[in-house]
PDB file of C-alpha atoms in Angstrom:
ATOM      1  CA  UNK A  24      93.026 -52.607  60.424  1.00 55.00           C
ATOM      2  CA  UNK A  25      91.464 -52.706  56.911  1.00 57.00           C
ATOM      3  CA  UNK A  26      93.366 -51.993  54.314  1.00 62.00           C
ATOM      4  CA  UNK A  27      92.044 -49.275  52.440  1.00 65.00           C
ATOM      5  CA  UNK A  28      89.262 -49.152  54.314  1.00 78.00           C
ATOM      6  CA  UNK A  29      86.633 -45.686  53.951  1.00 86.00           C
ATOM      7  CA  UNK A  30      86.386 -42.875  56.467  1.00 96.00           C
ATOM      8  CA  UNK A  31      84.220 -40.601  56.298  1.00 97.00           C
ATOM      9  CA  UNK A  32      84.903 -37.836  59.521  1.00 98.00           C
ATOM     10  CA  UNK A  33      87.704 -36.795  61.578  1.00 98.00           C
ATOM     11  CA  UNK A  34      88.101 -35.477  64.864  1.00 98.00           C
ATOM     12  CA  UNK A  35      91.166 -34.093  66.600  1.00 98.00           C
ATOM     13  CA  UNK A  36      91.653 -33.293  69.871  1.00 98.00           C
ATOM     14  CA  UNK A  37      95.208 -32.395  71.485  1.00 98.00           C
ATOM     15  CA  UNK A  38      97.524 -28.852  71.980  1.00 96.00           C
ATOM     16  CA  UNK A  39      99.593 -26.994  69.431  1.00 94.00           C
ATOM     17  CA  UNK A  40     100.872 -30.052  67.838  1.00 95.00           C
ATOM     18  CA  UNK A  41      97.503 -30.575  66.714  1.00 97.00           C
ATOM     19  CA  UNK A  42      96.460 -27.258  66.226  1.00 96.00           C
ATOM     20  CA  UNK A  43      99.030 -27.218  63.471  1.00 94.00           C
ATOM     21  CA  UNK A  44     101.567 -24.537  64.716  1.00 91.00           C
ATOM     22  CA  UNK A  45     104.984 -23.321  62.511  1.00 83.00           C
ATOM     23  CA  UNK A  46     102.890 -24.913  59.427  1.00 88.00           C
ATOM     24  CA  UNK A  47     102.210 -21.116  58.315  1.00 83.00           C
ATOM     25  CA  UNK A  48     100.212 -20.835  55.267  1.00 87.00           C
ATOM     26  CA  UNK A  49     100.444 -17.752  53.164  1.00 86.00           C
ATOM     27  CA  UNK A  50      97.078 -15.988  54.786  1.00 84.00           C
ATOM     28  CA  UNK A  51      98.538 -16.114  58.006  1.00 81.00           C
ATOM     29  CA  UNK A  52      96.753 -19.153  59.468  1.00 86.00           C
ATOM     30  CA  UNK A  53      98.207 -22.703  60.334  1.00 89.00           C
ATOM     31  CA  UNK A  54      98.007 -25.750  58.816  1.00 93.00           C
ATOM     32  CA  UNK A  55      99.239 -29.337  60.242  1.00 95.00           C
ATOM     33  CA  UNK A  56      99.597 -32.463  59.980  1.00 97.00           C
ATOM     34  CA  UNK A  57      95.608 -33.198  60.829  1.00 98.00           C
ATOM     35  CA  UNK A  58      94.344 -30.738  58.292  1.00 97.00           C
ATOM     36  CA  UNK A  59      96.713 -32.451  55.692  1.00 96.00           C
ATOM     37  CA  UNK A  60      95.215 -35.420  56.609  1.00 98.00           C
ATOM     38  CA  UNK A  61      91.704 -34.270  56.551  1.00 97.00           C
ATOM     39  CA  UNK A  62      92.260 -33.243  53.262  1.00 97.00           C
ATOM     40  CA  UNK A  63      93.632 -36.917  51.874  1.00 97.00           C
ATOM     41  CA  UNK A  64      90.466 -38.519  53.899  1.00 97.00           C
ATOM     42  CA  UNK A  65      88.564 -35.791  52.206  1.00 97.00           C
ATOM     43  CA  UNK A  66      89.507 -36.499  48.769  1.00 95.00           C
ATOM     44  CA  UNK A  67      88.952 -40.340  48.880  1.00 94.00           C
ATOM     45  CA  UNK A  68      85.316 -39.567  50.484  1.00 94.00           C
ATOM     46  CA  UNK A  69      82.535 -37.053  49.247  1.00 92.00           C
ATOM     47  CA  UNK A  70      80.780 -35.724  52.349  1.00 94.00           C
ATOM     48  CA  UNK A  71      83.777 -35.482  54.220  1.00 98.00           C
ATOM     49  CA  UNK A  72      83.406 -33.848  57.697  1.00 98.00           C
ATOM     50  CA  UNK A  73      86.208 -32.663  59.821  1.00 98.00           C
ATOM     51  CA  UNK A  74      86.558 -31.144  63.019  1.00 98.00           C
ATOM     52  CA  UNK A  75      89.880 -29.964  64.939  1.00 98.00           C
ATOM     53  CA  UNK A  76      89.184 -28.436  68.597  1.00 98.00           C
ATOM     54  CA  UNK A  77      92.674 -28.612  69.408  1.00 97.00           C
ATOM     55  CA  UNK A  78      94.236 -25.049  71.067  1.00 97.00           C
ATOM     56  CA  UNK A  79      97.859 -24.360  71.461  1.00 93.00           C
ATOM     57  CA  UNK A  80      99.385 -24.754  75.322  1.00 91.00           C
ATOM     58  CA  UNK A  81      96.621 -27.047  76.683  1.00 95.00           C
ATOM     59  CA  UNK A  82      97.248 -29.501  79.361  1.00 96.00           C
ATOM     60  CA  UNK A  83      95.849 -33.158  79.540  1.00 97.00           C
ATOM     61  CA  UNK A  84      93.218 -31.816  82.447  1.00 97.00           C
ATOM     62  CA  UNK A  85      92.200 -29.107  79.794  1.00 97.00           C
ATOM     63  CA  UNK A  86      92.006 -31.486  76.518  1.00 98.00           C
ATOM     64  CA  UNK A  87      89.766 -33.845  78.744  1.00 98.00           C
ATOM     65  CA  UNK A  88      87.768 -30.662  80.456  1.00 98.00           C
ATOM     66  CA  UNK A  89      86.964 -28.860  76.979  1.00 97.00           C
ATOM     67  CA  UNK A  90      87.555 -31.305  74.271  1.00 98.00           C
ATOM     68  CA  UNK A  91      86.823 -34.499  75.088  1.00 98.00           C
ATOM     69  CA  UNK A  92      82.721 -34.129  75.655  1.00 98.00           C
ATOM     70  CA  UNK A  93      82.056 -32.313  72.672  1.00 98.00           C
ATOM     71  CA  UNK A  94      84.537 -34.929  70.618  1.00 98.00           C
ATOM     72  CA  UNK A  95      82.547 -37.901  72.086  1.00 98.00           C
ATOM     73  CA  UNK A  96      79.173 -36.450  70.758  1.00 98.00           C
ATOM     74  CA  UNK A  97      80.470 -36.151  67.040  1.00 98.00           C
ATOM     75  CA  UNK A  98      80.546 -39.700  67.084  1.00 97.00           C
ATOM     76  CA  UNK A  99      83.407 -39.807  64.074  1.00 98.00           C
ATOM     77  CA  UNK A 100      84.961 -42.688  62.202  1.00 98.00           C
ATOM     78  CA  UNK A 101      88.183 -41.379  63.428  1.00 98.00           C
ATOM     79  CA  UNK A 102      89.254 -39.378  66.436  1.00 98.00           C
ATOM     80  CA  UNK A 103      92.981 -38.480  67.148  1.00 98.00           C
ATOM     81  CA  UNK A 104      94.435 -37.867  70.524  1.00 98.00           C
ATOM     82  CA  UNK A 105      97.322 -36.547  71.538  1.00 98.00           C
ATOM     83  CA  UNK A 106      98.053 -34.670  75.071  1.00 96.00           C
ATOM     84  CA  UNK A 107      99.940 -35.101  78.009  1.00 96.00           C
ATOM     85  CA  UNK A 108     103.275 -33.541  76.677  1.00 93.00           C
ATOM     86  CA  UNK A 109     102.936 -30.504  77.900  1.00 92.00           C
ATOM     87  CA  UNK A 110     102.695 -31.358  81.203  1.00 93.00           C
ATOM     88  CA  UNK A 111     106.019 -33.562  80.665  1.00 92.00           C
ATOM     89  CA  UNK A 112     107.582 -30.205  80.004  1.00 85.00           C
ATOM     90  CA  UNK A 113     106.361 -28.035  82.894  1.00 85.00           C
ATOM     91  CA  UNK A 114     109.546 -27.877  86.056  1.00 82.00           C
ATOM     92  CA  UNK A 115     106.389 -29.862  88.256  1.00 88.00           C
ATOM     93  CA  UNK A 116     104.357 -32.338  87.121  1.00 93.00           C
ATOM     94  CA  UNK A 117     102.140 -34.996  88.452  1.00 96.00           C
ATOM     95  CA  UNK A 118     102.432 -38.190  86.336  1.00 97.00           C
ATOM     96  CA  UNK A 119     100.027 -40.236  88.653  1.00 97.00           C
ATOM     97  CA  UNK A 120      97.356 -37.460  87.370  1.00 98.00           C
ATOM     98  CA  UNK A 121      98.631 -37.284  84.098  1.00 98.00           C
ATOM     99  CA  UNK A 122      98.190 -40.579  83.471  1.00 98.00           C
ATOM    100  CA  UNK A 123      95.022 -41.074  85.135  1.00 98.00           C
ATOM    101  CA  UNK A 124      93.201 -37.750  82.804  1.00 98.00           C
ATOM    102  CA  UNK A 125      94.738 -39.841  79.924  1.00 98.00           C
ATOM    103  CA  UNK A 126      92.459 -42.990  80.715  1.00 98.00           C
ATOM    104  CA  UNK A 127      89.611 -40.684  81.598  1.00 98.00           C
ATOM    105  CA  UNK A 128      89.642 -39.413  78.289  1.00 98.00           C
ATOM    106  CA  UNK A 129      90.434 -42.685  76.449  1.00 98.00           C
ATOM    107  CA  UNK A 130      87.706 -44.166  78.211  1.00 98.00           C
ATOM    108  CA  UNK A 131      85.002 -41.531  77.471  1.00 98.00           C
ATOM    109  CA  UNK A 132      86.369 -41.677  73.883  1.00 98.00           C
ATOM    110  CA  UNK A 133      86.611 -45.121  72.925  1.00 98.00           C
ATOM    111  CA  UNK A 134      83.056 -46.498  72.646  1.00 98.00           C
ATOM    112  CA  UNK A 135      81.993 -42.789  71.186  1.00 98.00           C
ATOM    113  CA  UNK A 136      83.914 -43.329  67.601  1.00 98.00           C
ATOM    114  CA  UNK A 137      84.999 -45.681  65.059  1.00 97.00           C
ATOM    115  CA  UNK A 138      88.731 -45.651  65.599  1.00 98.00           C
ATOM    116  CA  UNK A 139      90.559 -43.652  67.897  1.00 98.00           C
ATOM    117  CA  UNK A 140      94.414 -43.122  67.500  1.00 98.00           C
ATOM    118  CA  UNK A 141      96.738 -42.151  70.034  1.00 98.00           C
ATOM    119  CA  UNK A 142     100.615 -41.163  69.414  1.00 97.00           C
ATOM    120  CA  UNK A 143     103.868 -41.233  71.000  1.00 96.00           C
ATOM    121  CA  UNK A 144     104.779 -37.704  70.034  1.00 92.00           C
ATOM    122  CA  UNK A 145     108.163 -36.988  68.267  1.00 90.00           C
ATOM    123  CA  UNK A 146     111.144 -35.310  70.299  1.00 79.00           C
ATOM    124  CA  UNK A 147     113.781 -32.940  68.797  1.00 74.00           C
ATOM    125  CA  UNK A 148     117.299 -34.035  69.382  1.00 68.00           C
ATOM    126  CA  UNK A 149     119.283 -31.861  72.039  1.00 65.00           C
ATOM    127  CA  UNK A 150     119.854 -31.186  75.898  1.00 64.00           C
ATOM    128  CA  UNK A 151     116.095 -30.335  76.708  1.00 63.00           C
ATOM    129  CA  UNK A 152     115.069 -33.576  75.040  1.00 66.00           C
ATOM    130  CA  UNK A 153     117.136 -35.834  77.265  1.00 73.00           C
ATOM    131  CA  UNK A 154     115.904 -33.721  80.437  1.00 79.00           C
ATOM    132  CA  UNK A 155     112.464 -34.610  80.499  1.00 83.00           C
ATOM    133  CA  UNK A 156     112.715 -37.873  77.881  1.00 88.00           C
ATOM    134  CA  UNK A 157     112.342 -40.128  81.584  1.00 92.00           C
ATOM    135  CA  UNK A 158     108.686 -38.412  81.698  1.00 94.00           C
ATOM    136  CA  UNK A 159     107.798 -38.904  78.315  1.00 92.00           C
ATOM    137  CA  UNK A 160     108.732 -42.383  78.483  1.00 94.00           C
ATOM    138  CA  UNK A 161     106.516 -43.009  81.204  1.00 96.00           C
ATOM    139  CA  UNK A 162     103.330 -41.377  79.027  1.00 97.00           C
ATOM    140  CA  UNK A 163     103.969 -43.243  76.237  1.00 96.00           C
ATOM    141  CA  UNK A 164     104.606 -46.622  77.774  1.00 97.00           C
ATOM    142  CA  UNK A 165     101.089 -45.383  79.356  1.00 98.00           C
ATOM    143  CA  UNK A 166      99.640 -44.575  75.563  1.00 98.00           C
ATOM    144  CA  UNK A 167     100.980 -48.039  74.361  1.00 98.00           C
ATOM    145  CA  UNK A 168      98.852 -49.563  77.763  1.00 98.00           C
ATOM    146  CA  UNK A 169      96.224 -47.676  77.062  1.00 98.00           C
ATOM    147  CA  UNK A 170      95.928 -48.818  73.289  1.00 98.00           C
ATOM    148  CA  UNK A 171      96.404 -52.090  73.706  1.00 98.00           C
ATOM    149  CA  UNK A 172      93.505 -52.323  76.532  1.00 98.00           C
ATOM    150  CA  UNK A 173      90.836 -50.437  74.891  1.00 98.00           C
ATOM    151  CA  UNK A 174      91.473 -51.374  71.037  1.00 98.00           C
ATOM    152  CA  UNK A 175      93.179 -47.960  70.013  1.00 98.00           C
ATOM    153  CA  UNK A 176      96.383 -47.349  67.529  1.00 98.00           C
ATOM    154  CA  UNK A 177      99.448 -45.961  67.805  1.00 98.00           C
ATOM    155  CA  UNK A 178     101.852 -44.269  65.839  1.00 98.00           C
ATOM    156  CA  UNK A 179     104.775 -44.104  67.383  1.00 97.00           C
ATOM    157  CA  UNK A 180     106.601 -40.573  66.269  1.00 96.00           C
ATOM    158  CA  UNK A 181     109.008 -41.416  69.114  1.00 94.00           C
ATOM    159  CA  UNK A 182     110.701 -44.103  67.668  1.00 89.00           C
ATOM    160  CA  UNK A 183     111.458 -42.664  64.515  1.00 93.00           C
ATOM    161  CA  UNK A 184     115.058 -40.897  64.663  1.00 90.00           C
ATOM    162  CA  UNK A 185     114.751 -38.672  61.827  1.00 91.00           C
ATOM    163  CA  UNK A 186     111.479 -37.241  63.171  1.00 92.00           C
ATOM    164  CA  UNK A 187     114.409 -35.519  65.800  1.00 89.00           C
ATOM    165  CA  UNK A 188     116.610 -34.336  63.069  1.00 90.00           C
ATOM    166  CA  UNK A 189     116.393 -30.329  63.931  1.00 87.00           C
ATOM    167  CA  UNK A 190     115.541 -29.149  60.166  1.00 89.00           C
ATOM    168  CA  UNK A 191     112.525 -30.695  60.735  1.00 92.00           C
ATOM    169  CA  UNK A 192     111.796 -28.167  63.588  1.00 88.00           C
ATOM    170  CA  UNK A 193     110.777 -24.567  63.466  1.00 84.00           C
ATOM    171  CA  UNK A 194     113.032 -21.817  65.301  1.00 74.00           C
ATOM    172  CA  UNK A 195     111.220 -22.039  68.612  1.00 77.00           C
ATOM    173  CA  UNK A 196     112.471 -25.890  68.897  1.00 67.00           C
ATOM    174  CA  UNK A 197     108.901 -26.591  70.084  1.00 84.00           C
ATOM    175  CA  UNK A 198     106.747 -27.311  66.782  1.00 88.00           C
ATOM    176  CA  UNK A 199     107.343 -29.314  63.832  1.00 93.00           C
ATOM    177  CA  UNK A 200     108.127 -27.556  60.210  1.00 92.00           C
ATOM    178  CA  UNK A 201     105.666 -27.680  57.308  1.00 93.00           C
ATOM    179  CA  UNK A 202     107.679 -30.940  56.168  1.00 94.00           C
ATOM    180  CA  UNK A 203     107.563 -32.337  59.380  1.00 95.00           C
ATOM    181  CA  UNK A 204     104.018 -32.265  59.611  1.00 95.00           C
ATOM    182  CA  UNK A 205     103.578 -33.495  56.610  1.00 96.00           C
ATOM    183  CA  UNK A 206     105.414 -36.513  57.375  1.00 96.00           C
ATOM    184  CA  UNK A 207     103.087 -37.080  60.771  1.00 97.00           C
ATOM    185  CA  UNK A 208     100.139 -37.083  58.287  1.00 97.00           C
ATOM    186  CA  UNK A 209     101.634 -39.853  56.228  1.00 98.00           C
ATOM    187  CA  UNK A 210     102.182 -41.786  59.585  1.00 98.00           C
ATOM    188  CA  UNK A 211      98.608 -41.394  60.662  1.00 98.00           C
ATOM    189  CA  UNK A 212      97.436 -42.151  57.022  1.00 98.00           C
ATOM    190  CA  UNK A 213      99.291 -45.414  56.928  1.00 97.00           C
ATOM    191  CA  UNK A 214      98.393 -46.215  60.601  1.00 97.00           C
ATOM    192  CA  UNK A 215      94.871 -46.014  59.428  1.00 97.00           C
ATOM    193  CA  UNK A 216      95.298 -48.682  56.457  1.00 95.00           C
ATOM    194  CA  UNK A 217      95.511 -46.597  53.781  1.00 96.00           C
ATOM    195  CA  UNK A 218      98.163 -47.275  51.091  1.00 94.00           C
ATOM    196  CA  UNK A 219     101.610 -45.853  51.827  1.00 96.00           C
ATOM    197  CA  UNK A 220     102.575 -42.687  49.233  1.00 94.00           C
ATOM    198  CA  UNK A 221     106.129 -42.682  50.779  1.00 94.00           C
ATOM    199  CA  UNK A 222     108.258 -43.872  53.740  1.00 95.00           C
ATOM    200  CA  UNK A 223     108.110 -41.052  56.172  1.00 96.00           C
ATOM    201  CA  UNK A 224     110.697 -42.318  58.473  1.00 94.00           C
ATOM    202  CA  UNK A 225     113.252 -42.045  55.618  1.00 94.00           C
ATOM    203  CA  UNK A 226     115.776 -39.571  57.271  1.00 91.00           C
ATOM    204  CA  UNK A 227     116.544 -36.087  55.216  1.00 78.00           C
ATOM    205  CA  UNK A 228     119.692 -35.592  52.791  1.00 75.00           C
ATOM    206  CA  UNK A 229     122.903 -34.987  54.733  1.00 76.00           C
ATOM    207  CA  UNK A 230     123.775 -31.415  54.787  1.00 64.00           C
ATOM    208  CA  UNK A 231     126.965 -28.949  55.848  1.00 65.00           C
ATOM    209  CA  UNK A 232     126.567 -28.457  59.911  1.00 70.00           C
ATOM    210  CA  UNK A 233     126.191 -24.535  59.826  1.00 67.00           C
ATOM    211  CA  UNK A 234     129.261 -22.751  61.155  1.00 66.00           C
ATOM    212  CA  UNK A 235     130.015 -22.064  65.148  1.00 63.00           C
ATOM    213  CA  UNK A 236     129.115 -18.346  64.950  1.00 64.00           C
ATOM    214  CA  UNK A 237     125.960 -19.513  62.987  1.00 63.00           C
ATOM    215  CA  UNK A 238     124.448 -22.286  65.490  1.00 55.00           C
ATOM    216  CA  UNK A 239     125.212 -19.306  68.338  1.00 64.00           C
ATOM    217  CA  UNK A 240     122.930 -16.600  66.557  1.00 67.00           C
ATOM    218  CA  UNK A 241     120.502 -19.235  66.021  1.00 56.00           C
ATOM    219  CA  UNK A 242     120.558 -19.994  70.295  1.00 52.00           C
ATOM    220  CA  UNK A 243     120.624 -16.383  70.726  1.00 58.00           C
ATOM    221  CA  UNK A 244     117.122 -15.988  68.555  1.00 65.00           C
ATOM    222  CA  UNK A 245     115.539 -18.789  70.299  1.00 52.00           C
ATOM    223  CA  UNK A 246     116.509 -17.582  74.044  1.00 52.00           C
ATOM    224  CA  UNK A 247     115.212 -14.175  73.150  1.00 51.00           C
ATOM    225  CA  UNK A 248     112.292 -14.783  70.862  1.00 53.00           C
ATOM    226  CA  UNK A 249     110.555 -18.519  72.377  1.00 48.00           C
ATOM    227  CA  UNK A 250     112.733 -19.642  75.237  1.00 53.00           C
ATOM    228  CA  UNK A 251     112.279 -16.269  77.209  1.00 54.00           C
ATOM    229  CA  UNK A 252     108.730 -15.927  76.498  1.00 55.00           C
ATOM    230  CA  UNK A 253     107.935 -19.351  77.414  1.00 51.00           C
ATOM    231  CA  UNK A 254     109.399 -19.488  80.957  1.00 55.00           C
ATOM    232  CA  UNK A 255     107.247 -16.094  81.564  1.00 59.00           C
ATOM    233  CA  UNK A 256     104.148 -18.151  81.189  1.00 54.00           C
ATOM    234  CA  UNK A 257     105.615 -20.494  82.750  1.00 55.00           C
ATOM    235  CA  UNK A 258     106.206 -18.204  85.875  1.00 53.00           C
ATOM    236  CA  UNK A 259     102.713 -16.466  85.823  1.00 56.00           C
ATOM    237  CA  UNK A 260     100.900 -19.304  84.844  1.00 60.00           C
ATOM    238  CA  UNK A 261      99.782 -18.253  81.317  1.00 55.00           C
ATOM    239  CA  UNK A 262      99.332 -20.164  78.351  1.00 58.00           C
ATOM    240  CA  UNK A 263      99.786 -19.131  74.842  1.00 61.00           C
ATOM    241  CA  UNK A 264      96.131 -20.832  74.550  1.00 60.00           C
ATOM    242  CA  UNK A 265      94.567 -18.377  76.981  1.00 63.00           C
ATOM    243  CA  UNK A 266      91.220 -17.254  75.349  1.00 74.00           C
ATOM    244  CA  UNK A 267      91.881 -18.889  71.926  1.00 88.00           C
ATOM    245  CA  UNK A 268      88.972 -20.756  70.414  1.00 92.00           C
ATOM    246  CA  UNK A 269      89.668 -24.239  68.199  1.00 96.00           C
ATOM    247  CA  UNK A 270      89.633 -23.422  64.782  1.00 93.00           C
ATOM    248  CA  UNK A 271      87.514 -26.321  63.496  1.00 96.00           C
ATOM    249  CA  UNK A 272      84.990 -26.217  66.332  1.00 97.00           C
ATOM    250  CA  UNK A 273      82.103 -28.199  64.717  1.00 97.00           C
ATOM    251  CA  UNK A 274      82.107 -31.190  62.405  1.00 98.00           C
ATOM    252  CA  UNK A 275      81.672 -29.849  59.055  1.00 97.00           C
ATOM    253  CA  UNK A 276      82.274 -30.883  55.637  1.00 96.00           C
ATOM    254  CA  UNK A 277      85.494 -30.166  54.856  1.00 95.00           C
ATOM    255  CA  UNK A 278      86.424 -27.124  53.155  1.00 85.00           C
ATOM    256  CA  UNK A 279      90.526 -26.175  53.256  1.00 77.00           C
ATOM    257  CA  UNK A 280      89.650 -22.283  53.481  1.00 55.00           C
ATOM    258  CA  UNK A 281      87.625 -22.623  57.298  1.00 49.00           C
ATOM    259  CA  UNK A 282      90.921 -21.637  59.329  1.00 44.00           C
ATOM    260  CA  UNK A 283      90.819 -18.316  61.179  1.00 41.00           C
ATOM    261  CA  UNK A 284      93.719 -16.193  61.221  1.00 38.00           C
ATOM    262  CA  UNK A 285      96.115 -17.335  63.920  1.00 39.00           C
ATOM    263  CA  UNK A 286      99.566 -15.351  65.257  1.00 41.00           C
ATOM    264  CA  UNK A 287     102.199 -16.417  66.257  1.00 40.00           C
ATOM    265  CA  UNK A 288     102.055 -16.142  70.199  1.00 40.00           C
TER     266      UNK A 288
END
């Protein structure tokens, strides 16, 4: 990878981890780690264009169904993908097909940009983690198979520990904090062979664990407010993504202020 080197359009496909979600900005609408990094790319290059047609709650069969085809005709310098975990998470899963959508997409993606980057997504420390870590073990030893066959990078979220440190998590224990997604930006930037601004694995400042009574509230907001919700759609077969459009459909020059409002689901 050139050090340095100039890109000049960005493309990112995935779910809500891409979408940006729990980055809140003040109007409402969310930010992320790939508009932060469309914004660096966009300052070091006039002309910038940026696209993100990632939607909250997609599976890998939906990324490749509605993302992938009008990614591959953007033809950018960069294209991020990340998918898959979703289905990790869901009580049934078939990993054969998981694994096999992953390729299709890699494949269809691959000769249609300049670089594409894949991750292996970071995991928040706790019980639900080690119950489905076994299939997200088996993705990303696919991701890393994947890369090295077809020329791709990888930056490997998963094997940074203080990417699981639980401050860096919003209250639904599902989607990275503002700080956390700022640190996935850095990664990506410094995957891509741009100069480092900090070390993003650096782990935060030890704090005071909050008191008993505290960390039981806290589980008693999540069950009610994200974990209840979630197994509903879970049960009916809904997805918080039902209906929603990307928010960056088109490759455009960048412009920070393009985000449509987006709730909370």
């Amino acid at each position: 990878m050139e050090i340095n080197a100039t890109y000049n359009s960005f493309v990112a496909l995935g779910d809500s981890f891409t979408e940006g979600m729990s980055d809140l900005r003040p109007d409402g609408s969310y930010g992320g780690w790939a508009d932060a990094l469309a914004g660096r790319l966009a300052a070091r290059s006039p002309g910038f264009r940026y696209a993100n047609l990632a939607v909250r709650g997609k599976l890998i069969g939906q990324i490749v169904e509605e993302q992938v085809g009008p990614a591959a005709t953007m033809e950018a310098d960069v294209v991020t993908l990340v998918g898959g975990l979703n289905d990790t998470l869901r009580p049934k899963v078939d990993m054969v097909r998981v694994r096999d959508l992953l390729t299709e997409a890699v494949e269809r993606l691959t000769p249609a940009c300049g670089q594409l980057v894949l991750m292996r997504s970071p995991g928040r420390n706790g019980p639900v983690m080690e119950r489905f870590r076994p299939r997200m073990e088996e993705l990303f030893a696919h991701i890393d198979a994947l890369a090295a066959r077809h020329g791709a990078l990888v930056v490997d979220l998963y094997g940074a520990p203080s990417l699981g440190d639980p401050r860096l998590w919003d209250v639904d224990r599902l989607h990275l904090t503002a700080e956390g997604h700022r640190r996935v930006a850095e990664a990506v930037w410094q995957t891509l062979g741009l100069e480092p601004e900090e070390d993003w694995r650096t782990p935060m400042a030890p704090t005071a664990r909050p008191r008993w009574a505290s960390r039981r509230l806290a589980d008693a907001r999540f069950a009610k407010e994200h974990l209840g919700p979630w197994i509903g759609r879970r049960l009916t077969g809904r997805s918080s993504g039902d209906g929603r459009a990307p928010k960056r459909p088109e490759l455009l020059p960048y412009a920070p202020s393009v985000s449509v409002r987006s709730e909370r689901p």
